[in-house]
Structures are given as structure tokens and as C-alpha cells.
mmCIF file of C-alpha atoms in Angstrom:
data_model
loop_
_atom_site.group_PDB
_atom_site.id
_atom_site.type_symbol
_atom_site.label_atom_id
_atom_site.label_comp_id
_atom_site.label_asym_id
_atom_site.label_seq_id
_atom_site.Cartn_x
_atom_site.Cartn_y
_atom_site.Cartn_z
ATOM 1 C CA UNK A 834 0.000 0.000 0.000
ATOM 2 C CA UNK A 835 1.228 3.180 -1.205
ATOM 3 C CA UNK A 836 2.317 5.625 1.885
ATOM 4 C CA UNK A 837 0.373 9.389 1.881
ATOM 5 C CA UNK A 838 2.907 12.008 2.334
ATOM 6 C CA UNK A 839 0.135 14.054 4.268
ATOM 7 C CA UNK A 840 2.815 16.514 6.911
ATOM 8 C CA UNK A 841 3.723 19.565 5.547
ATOM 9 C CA UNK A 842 7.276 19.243 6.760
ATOM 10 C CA UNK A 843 7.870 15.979 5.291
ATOM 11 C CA UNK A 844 6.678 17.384 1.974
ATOM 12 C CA UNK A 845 9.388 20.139 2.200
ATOM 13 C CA UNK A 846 12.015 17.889 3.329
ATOM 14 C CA UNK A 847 11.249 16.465 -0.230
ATOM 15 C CA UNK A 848 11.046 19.886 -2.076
ATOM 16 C CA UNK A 849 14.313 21.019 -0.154
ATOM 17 C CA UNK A 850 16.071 17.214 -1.551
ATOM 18 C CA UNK A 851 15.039 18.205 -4.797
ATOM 19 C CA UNK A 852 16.302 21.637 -5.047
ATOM 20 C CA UNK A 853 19.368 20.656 -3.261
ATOM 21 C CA UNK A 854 19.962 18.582 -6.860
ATOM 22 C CA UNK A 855 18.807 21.013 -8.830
ATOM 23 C CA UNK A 856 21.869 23.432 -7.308
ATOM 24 C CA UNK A 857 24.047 20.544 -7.728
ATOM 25 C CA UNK A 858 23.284 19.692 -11.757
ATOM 26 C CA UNK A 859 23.439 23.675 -12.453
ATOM 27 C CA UNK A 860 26.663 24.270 -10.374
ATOM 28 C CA UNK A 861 28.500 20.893 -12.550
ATOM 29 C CA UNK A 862 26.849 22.163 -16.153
ATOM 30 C CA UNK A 863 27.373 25.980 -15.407
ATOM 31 C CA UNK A 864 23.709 26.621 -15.454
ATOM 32 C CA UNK A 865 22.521 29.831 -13.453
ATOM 33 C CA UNK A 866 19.280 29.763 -10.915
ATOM 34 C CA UNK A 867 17.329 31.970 -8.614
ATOM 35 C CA UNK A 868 14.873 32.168 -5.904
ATOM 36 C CA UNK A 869 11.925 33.274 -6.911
ATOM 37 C CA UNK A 870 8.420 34.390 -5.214
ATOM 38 C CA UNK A 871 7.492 32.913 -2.177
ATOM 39 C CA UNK A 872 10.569 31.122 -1.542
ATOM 40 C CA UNK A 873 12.751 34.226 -2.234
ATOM 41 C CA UNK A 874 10.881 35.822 0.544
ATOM 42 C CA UNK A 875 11.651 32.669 2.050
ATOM 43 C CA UNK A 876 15.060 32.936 1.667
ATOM 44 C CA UNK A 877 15.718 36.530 2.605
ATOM 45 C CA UNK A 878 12.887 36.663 5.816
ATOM 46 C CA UNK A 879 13.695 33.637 7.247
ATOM 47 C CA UNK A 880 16.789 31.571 5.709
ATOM 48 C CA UNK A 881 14.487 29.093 4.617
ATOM 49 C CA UNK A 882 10.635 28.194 4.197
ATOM 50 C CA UNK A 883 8.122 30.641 4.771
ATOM 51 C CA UNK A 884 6.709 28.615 7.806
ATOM 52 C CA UNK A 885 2.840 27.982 5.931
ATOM 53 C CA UNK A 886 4.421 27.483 2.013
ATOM 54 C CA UNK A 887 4.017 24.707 0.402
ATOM 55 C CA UNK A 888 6.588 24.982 -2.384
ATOM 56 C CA UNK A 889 9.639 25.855 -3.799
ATOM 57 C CA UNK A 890 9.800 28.342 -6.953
ATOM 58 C CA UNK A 891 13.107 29.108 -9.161
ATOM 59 C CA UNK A 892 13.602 31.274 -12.250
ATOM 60 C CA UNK A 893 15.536 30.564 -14.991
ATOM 61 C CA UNK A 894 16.863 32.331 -18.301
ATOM 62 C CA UNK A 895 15.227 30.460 -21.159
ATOM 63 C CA UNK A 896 18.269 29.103 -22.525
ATOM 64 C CA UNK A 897 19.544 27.886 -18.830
ATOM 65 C CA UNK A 898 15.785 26.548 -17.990
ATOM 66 C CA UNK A 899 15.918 24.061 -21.143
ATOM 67 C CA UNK A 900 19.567 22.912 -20.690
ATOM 68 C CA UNK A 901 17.981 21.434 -17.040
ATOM 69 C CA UNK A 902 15.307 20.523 -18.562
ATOM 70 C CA UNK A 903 16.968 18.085 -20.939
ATOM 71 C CA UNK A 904 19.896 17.257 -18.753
ATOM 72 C CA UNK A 905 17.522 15.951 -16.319
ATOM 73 C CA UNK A 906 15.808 14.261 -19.115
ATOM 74 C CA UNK A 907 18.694 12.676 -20.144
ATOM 75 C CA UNK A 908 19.135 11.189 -16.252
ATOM 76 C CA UNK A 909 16.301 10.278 -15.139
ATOM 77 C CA UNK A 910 17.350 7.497 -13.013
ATOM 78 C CA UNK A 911 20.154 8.384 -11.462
ATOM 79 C CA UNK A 912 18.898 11.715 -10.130
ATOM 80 C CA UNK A 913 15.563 10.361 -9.511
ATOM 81 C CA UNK A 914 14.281 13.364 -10.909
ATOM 82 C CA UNK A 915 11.680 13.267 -13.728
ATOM 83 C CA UNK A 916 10.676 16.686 -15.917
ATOM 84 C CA UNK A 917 6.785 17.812 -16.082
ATOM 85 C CA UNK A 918 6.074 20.169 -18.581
ATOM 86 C CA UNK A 919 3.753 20.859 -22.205
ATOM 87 C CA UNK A 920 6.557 19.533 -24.121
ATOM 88 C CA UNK A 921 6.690 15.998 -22.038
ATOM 89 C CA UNK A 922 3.178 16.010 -21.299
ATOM 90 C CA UNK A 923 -0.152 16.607 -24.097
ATOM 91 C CA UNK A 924 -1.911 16.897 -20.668
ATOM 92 C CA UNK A 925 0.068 19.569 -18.996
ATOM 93 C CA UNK A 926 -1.081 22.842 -20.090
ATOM 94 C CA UNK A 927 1.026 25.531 -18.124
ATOM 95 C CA UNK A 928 4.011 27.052 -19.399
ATOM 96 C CA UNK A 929 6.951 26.335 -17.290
ATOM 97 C CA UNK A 930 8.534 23.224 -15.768
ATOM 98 C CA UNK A 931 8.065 20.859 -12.831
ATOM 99 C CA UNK A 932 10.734 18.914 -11.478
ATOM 100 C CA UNK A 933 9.491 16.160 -9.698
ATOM 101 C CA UNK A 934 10.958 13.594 -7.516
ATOM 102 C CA UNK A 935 9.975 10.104 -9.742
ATOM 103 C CA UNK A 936 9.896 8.113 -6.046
ATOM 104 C CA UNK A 937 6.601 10.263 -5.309
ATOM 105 C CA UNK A 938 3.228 10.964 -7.278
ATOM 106 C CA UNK A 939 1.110 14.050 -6.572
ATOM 107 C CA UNK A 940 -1.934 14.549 -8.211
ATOM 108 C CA UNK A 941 -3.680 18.755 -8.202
ATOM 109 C CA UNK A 942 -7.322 17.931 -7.253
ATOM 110 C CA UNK A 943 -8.403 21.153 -8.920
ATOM 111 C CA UNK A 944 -7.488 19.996 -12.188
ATOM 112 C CA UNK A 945 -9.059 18.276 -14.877
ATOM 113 C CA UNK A 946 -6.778 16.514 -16.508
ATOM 114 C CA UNK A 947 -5.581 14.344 -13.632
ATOM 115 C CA UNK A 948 -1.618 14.435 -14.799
ATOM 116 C CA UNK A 949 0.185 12.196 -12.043
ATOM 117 C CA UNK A 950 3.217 14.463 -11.357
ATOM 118 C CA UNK A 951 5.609 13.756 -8.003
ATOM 119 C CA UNK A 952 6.590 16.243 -5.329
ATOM 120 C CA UNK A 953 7.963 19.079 -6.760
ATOM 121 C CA UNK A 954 10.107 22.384 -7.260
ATOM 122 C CA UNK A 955 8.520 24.780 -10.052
ATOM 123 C CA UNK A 956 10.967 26.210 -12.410
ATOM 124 C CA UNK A 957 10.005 29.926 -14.076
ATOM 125 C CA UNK A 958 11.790 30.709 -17.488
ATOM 126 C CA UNK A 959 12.710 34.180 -18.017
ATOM 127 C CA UNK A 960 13.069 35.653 -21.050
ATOM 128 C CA UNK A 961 13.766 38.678 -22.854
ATOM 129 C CA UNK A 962 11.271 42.058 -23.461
ATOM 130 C CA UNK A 963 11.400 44.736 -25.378
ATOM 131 C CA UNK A 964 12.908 48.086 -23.827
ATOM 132 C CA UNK A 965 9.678 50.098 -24.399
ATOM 133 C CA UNK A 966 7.398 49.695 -21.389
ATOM 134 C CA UNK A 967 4.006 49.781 -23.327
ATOM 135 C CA UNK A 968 5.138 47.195 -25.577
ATOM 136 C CA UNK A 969 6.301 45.021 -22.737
ATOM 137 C CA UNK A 970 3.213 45.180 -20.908
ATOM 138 C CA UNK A 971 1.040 44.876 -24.124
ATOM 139 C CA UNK A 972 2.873 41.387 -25.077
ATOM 140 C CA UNK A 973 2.383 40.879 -21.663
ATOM 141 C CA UNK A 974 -1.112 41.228 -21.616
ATOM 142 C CA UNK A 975 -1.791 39.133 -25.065
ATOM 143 C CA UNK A 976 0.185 36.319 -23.090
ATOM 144 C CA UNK A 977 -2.340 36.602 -19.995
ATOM 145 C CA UNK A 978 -5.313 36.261 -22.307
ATOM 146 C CA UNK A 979 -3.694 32.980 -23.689
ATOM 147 C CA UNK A 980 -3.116 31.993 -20.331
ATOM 148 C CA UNK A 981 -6.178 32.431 -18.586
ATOM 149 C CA UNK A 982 -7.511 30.599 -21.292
ATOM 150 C CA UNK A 983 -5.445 27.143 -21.595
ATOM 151 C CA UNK A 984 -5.789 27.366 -17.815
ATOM 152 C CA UNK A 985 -9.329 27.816 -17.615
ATOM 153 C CA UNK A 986 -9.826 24.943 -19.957
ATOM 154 C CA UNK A 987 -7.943 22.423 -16.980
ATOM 155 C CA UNK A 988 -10.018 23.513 -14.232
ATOM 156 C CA UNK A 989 -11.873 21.068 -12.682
ATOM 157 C CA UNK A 990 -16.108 21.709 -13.464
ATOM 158 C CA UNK A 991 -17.179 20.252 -9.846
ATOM 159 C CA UNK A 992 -14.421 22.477 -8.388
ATOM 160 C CA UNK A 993 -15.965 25.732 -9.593
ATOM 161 C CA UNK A 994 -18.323 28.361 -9.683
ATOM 162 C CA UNK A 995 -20.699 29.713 -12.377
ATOM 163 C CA UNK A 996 -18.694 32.785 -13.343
ATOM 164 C CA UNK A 997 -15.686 30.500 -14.232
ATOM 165 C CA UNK A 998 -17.926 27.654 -16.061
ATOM 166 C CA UNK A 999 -19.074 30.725 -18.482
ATOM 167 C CA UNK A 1000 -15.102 31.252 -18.824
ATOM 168 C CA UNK A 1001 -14.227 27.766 -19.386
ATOM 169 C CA UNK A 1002 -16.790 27.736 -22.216
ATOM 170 C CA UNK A 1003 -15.432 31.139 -23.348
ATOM 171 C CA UNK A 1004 -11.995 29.248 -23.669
ATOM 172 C CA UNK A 1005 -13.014 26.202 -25.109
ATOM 173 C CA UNK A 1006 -14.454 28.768 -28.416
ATOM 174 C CA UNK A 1007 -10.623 29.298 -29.004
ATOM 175 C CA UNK A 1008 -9.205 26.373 -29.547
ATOM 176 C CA UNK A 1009 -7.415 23.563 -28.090
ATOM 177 C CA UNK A 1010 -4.859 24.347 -24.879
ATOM 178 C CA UNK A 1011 -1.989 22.846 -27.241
ATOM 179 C CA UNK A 1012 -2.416 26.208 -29.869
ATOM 180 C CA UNK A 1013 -2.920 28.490 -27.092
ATOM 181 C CA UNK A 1014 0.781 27.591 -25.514
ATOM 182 C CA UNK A 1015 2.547 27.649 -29.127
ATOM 183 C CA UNK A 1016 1.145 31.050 -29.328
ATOM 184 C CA UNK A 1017 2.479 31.659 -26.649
ATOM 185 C CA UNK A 1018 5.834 30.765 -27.270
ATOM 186 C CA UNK A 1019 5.799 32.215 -30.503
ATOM 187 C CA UNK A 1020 5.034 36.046 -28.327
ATOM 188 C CA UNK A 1021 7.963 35.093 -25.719
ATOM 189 C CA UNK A 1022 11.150 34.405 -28.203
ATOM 190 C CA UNK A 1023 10.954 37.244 -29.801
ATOM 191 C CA UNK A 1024 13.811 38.846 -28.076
ATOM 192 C CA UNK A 1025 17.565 38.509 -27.620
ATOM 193 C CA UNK A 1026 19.881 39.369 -24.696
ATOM 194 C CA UNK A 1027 21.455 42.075 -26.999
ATOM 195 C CA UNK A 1028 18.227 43.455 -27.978
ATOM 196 C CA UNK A 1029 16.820 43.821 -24.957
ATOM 197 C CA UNK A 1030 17.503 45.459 -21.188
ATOM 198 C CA UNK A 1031 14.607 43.900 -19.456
ATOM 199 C CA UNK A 1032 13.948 40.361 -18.455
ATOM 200 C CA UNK A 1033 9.641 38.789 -17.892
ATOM 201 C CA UNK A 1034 8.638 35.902 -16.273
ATOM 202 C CA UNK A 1035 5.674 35.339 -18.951
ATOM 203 C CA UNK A 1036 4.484 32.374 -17.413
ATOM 204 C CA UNK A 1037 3.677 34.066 -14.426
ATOM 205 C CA UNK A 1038 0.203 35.803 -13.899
ATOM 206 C CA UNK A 1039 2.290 39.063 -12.663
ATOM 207 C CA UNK A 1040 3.974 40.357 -15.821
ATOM 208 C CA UNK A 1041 6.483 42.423 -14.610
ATOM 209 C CA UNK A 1042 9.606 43.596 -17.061
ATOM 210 C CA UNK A 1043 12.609 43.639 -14.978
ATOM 211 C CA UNK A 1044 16.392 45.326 -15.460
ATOM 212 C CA UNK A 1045 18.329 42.668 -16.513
ATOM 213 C CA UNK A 1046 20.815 43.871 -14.289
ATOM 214 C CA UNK A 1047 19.269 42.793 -11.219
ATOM 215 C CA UNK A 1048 19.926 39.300 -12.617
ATOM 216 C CA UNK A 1049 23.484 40.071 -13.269
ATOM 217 C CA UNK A 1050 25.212 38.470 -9.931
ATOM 218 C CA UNK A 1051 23.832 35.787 -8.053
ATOM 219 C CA UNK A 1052 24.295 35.729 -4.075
ATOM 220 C CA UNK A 1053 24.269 32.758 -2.125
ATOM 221 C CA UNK A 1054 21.548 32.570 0.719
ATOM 222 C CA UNK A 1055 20.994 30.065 3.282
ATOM 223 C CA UNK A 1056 17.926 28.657 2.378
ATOM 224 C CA UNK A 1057 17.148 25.799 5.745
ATOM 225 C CA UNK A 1058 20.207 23.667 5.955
ATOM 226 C CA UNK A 1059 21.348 24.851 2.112
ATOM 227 C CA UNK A 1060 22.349 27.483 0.219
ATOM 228 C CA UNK A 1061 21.143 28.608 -2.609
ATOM 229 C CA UNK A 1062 21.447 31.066 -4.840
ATOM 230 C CA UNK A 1063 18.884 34.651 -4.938
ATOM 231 C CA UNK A 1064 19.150 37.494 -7.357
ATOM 232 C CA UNK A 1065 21.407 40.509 -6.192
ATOM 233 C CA UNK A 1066 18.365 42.493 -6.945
ATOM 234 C CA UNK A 1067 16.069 40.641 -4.671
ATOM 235 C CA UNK A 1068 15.067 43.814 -2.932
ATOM 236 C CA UNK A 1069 13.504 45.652 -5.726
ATOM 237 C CA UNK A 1070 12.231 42.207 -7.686
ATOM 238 C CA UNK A 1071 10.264 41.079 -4.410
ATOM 239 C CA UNK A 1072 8.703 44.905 -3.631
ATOM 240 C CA UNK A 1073 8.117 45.396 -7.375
ATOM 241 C CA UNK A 1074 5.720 42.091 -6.821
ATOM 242 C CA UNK A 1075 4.433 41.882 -3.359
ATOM 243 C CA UNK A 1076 5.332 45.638 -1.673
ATOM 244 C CA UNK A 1077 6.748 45.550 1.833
ATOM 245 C CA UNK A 1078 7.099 41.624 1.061
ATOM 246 C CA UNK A 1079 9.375 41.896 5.145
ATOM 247 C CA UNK A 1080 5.898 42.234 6.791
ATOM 248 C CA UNK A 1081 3.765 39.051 7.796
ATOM 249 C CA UNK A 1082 0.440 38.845 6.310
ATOM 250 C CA UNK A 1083 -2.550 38.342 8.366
ATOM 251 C CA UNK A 1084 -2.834 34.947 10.593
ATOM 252 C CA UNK A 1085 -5.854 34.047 8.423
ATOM 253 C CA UNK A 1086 -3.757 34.335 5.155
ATOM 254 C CA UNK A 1087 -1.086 31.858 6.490
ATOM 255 C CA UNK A 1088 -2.234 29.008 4.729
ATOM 256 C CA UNK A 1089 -0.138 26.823 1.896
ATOM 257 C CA UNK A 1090 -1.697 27.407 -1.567
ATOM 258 C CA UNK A 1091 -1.624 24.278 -3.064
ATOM 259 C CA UNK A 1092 -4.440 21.632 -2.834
ATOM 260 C CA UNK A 1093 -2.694 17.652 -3.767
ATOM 261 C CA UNK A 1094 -2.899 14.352 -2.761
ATOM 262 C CA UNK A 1095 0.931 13.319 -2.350
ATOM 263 C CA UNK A 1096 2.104 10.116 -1.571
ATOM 264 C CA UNK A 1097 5.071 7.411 -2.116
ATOM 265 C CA UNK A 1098 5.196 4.745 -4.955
ATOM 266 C CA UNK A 1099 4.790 1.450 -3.513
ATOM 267 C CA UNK A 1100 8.351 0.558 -3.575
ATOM 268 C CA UNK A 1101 9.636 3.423 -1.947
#
């Protein structure tokens, strides 16, 4: 009988073994990583987990993000690492990566498409924008739209209300989720390092261009009984996104995000 991995801590001990080979395949193939979102915060509020996450979140220049991608590919077994994203999976319709422990499934109740992924860390690509703010945040936009509606078209019916049902059926009008993401892709590569000044996460609902610059030199931070490696412009990346991200939100917002049933594979 397969064991449920059902304690918060034992689910980060997992994310935190996980990253901890993730910053040992980048540091041997000269790949380049950051913190990113809740776990920067993590990192720079309390050298570690924020105490009620759930996850573990990195960024990633495009060309960095597919070298992992396809060096863990390549290794499947011997890390014991196993890559989730559109390009491995015709049921996985977000655009950025999972890296999942293969010794673990987790499955995302809210989801349709019931894609049997492991414990995880998610992995952000970055990638170039144009230097002209309203052209940045008008790509950005066009990229939301597509978003919202490959996403909408994996949420689960029973799991939802009736203003999202009329959006789900507003998606569905447009296609399949596969020709929404290609779009997508198409909108994101436009750009080259020597082109452009700013850096996006596109695949994140917060489209916010960046200076380049604040990506230029990565700092190591302990990060629980690790270190890891954060931005050097952490400060202004985390208050562009979340404000005064140093003060504690409300008890009642203290809560991990994610909803999954986690558990070991019989063997294990």
C-alpha cells in the first residue's frame, strides 16, 4: 500500500532534496538559478521556508531553464528526478517546468486533466522584453489572455463556480490548450539578450519587465540547511511584486496554496 505524504514538513524535506539537486546539476553544467516568489521571501525573511508554504519556486533564463530541462531528461534514473512540462506532457497545459521527484506521485485535485506528477520544485523561465514599457506590458497582456484561457480549460467543473464555467466555455471557443501555448511561445522568443535590457517571467500571472541587471550576480543565501542562490536584486524584484514583502500577512492568510494528494510509490 502506497504511503500518503500528508505533513507539511515531510513534503518540504522532499522539495528542499530536490532543489538541493537542482543546485548541484546547475553548479557541474554551469547553469545559473534563482529564488523566486514565495521562496525568495523565504530565503531573505527567514533563511528558509516561509513557515505555511508549500513549495519551492526558481527562475531561470530560457536558454539555462531548457539545458535542465533536458539534462535531467537525459538522467532520469540516477537523479531520480523526472521533468513535467507541455513539451513531455499533451496533458500539462502551463508554461513552465516541474521537477518532480519520480519516487513520489502528486496529483492537483483542482485539475481536470488528472496528470500524475511527483513532489515538486517549479521552475520559471525568463526571457527577454522589449525596452519600451508599453510594448512590454502589451505582449504581456496578449500572453495573460492565452493563459487564462489554456488554464481555464484544466479547471476542474465540480471544483468551480458559475462565473468560471461561463469562462471555461469562453476558452473552449478558441481552440485547443496545445495552440494556445505555441502562441504563446511564438510572443515570448521574440527577443535577444542584446536586444533587450529587461527580463519577464511570462508564465507568471504578474507580468512584470525587470532590469536585466538585477539578474546580473547571483548571491548565495541560506535557504534551511542549504544554500542557494537569490538574485542581487532581490530587494527591488520582491517589492516590485508583493510591496513591503518583510511584513507578515494576516494569521488568516497563512495558509499553503496548493491543494494535492501526495504520496510514495509502492516501492519506496
Amino acid at each position: 500500500m502506497s504511503k500518503e505524504i500528508n505533513n507539511l514538513e515531510d513534503l518540504k524535506l522532499i522539495e528542499l532534496d530536490i532543489m538541493k539537486k537542482i543546485h548541484k546539476i546547475c553548479t557541474k553544467n554551469g547553469l545559473q538559478y534563482y529564488l523566486a516568489f514565495g521562496s525568495l521571501i523565504g530565503a531573505v525573511r527567514h533563511n528558509g521556508f516561509i513557515p505555511w508554504d508549500d513549495d519551492i519556486d526558481i527562475y531561470m533564463m530560457r536558454n539555462d531553464y531548457e539545458k535542465l530541462c533536458q539534462i535531467i531528461t537525459d538522467n532520469e534514473q540516477s537523479y531520480q528526478l523526472k521533468v513535467f512540462n507541455s513539451a513531455s506532457s499533451n496533458k500539462y497545459y502551463r508554461n513552465m517546468t516541474k521537477i518532480c521527484d519520480s519516487r513520489t506521485v502528486l496529483i492537483e485535485k483542482k485539475y481536470k486533466e488528472k496528470v500524475e506528477l511527483g513532489v515538486n520544485v517549479d521552475v520559471w523561465p525568463l526571457d527577454y522584453s522589449s525596452n519600451i514599457n508599453f510594448i512590454a506590458k502589451l505582449r504581456s497582456w496578449h500572453c495573460i489572455i492565452l493563459h487564462s484561457l489554456f488554464f481555464l480549460q484544466d479547471i476542474e467543473l465540480e471544483q468551480t463556480n458559475l462565473k468560471r464555467r461561463l469562462g471555461i466555455f469562453i476558452a473552449n471557443l478558441f481552440g485547443k490548450p496545445e495552440a494556445k501555448i505555441s502562441k504563446c511561445e511564438r510572443l515570448i522568443n521574440k527577443y535577444s539578450r542584446k536586444q533587450s535590457d529587461k527580463v519577464i517571467c511570462y508564465s507568471y500571472d504578474k507580468y512584470i519587465p525587470f532590469d536585466k541587471d538585477l539578474f546580473s550576480r547571483p548571491i548565495l543565501m541560506r535557504f534551511e540547511d542549504a544554500e542557494f542562490y537569490i538574485p542581487n536584486g532581490y530587494n527591488e524584484i520582491l517589492s516590485d511584486i508583493y510591496g513591503d514583502y518583510m511584513t507578515f500577512p494576516p494569521e488568516s492568510e497563512r495558509n499553503p496554496k496548493h491543494d494535492a494528494l501526495a504520496y510514495w510509490k509502492e516501492s519506496n
